[in-house]
mmCIF file of N, CA and C in Angstrom:
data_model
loop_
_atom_site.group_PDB
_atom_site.id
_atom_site.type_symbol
_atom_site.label_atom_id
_atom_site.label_comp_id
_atom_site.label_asym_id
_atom_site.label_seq_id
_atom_site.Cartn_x
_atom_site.Cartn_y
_atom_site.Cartn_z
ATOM 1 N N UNK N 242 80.844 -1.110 66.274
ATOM 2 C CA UNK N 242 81.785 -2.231 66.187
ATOM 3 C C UNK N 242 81.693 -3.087 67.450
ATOM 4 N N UNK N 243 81.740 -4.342 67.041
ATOM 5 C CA UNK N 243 81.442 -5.351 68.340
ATOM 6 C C UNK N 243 82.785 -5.903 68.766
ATOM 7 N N UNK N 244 83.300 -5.297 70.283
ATOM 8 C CA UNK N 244 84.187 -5.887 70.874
ATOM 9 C C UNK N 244 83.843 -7.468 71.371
ATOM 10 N N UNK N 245 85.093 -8.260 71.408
ATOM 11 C CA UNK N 245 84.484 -9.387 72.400
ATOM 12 C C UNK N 245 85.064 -9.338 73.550
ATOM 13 N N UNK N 246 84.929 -9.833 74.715
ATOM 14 C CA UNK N 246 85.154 -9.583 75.933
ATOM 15 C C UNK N 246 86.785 -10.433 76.137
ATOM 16 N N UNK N 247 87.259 -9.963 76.846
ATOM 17 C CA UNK N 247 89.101 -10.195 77.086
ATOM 18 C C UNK N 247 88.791 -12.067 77.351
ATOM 19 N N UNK N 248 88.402 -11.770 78.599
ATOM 20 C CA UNK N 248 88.036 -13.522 79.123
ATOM 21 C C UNK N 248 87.474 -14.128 77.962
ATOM 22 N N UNK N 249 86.560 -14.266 76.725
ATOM 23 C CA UNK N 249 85.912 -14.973 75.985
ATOM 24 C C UNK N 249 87.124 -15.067 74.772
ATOM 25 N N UNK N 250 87.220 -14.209 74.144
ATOM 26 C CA UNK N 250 88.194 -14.323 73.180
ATOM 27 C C UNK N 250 89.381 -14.855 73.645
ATOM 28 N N UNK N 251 90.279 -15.033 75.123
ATOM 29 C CA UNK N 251 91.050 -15.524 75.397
ATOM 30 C C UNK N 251 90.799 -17.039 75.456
ATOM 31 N N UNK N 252 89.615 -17.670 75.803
ATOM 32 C CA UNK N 252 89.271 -18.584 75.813
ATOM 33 C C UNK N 252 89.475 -19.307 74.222
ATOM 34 N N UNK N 253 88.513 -18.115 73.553
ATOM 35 C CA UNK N 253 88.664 -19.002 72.037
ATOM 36 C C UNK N 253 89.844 -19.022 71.927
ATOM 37 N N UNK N 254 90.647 -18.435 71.533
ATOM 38 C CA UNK N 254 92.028 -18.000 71.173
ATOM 39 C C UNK N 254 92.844 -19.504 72.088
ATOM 40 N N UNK N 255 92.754 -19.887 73.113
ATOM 41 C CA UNK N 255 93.425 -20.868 73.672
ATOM 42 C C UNK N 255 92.909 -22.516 73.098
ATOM 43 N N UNK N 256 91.716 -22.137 73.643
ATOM 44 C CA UNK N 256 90.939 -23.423 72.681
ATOM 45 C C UNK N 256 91.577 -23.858 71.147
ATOM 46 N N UNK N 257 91.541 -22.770 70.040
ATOM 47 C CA UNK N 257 92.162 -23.391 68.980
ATOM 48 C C UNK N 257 93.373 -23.620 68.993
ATOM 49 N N UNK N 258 93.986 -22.808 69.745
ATOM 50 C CA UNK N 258 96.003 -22.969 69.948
ATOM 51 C C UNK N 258 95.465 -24.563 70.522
ATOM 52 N N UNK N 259 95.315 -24.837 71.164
ATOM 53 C CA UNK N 259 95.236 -26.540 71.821
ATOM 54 C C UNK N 259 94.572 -27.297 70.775
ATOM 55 N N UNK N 260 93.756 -27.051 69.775
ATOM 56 C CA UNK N 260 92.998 -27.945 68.957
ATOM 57 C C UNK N 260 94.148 -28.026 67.899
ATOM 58 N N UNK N 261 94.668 -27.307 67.717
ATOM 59 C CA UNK N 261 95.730 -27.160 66.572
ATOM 60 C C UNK N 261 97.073 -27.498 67.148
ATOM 61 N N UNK N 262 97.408 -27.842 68.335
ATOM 62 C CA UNK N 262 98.402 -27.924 69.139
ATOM 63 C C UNK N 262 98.205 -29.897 68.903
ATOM 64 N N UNK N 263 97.208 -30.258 69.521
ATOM 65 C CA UNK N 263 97.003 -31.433 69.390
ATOM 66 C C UNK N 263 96.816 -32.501 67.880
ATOM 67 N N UNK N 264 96.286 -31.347 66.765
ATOM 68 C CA UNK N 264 96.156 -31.897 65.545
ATOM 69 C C UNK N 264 97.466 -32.019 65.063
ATOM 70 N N UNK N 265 98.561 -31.212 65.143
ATOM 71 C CA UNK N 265 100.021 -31.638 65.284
ATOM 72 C C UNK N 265 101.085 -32.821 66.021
ATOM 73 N N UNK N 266 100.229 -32.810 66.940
ATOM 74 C CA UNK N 266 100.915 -33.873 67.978
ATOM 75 C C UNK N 266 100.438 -35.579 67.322
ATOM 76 N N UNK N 267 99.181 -35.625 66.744
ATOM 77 C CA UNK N 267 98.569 -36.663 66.467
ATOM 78 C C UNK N 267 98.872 -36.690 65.123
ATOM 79 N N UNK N 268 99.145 -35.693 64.079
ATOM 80 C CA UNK N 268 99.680 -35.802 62.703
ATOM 81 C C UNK N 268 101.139 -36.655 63.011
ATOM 82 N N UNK N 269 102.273 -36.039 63.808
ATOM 83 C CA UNK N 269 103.231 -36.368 63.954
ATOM 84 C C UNK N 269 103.488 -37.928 65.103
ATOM 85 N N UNK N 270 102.702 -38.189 65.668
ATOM 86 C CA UNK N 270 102.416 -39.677 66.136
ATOM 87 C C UNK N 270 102.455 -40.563 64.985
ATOM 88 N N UNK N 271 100.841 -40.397 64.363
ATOM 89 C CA UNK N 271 100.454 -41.295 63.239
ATOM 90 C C UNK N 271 102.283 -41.284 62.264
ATOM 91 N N UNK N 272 102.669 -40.052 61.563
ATOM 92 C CA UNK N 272 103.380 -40.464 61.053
ATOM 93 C C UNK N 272 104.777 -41.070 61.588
ATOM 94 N N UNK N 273 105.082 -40.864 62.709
ATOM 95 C CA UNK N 273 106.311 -41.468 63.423
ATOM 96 C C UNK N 273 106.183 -42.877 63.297
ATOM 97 N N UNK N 274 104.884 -43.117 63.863
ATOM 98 C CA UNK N 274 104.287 -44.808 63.882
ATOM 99 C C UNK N 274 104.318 -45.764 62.259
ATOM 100 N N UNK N 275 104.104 -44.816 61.571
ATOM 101 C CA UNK N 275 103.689 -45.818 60.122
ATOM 102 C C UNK N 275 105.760 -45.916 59.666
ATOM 103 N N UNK N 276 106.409 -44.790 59.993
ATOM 104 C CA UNK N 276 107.734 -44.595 59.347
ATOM 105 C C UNK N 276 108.426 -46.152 60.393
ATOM 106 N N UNK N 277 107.751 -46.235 61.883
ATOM 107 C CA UNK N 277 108.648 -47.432 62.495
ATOM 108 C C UNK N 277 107.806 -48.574 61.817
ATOM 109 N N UNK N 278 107.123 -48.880 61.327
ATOM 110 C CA UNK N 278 106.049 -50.197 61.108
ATOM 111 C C UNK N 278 106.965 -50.227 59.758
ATOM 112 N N UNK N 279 106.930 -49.205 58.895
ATOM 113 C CA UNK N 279 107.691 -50.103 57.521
ATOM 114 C C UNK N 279 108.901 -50.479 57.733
ATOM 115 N N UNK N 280 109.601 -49.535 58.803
ATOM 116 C CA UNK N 280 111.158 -49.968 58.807
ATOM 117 C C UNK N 280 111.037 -51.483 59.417
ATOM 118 N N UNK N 281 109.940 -51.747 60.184
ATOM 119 C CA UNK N 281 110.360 -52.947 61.234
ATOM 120 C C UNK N 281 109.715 -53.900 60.124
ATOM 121 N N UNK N 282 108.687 -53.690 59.630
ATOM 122 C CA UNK N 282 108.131 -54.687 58.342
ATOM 123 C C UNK N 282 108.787 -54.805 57.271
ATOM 124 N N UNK N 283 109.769 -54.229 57.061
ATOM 125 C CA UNK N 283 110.764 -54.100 55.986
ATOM 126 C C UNK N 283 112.235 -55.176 56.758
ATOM 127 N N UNK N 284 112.524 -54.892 57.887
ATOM 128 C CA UNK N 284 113.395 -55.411 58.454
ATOM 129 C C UNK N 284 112.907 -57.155 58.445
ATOM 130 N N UNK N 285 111.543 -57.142 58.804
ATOM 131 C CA UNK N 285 111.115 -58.700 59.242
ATOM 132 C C UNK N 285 111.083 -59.416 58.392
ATOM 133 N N UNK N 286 110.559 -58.821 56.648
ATOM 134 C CA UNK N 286 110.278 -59.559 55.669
ATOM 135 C C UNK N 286 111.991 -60.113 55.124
ATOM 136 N N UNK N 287 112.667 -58.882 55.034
ATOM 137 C CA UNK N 287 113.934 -59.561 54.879
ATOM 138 C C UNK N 287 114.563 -60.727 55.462
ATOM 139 N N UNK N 288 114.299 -60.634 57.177
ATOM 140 C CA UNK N 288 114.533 -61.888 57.727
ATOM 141 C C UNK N 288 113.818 -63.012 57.181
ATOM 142 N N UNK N 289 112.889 -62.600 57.157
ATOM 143 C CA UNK N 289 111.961 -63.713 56.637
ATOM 144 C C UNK N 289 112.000 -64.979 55.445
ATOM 145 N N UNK N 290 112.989 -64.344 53.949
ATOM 146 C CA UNK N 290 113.205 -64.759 53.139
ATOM 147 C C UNK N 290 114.273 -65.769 53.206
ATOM 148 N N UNK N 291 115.130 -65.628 54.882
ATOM 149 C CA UNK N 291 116.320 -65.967 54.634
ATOM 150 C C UNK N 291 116.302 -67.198 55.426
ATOM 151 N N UNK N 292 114.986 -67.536 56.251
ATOM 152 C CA UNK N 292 114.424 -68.115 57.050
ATOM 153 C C UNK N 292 113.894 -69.528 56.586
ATOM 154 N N UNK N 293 113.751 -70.351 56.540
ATOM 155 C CA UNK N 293 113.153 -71.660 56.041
ATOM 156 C C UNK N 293 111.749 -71.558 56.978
ATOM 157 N N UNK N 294 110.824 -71.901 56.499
ATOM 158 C CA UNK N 294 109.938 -71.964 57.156
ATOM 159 C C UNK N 294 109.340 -72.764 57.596
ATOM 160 N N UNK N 295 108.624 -73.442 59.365
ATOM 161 C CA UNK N 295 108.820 -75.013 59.464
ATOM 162 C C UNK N 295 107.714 -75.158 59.327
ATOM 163 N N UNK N 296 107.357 -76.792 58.392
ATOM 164 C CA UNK N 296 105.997 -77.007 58.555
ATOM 165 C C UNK N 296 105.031 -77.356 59.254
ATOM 166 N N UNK N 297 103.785 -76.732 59.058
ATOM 167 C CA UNK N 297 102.667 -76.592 60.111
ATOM 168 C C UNK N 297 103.153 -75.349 61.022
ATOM 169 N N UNK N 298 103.675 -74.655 60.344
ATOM 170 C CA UNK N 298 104.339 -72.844 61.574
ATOM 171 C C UNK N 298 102.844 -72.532 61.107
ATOM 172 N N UNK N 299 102.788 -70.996 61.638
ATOM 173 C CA UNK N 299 101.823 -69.789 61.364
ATOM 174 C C UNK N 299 102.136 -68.828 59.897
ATOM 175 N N UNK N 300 103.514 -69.198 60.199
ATOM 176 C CA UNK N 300 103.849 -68.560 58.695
ATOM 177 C C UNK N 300 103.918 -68.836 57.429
ATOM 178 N N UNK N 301 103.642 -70.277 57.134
ATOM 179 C CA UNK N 301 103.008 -70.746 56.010
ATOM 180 C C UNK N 301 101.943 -71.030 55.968
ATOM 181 N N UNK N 302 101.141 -70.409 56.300
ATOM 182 C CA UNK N 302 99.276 -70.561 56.941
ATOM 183 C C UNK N 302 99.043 -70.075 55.055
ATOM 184 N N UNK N 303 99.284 -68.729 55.082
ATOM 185 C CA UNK N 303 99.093 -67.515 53.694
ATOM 186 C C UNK N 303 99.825 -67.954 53.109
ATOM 187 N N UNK N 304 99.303 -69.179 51.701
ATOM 188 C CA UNK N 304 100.548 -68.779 50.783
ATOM 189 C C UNK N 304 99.538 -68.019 49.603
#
């Protein structure tokens, strides 16, 4: 039976705790980020409707 050595396996063993430590941190970024972008894109468009829009703005560029 093949032992692995204390120092090497501690290494792996830390390595994935941090790879998996970080794939959490960046799951939970991305989704924090998209949950503030709709609330604030949800917030803006509403303003938006209530807004007259002046001509020659940026915001009647897209109709």
């Amino acid at each position: 039976m093949y032992v692995l050595p204390d120092l090497e396996f501690f290494s792996i063993t830390a390595f994935f705790n941090h790879l998996i430590n970080l794939i959490i941190i960046g799951v939970y970024i991305v989704t924090v980020t998209e949950v503030f972008e709709k609330l604030y894109h949800a917030r803006h468009e509403h303003r938006q409707k209530h807004k007259r829009p002046h001509p020659g703005s940026a915001d009647n560029t897209h109709i």
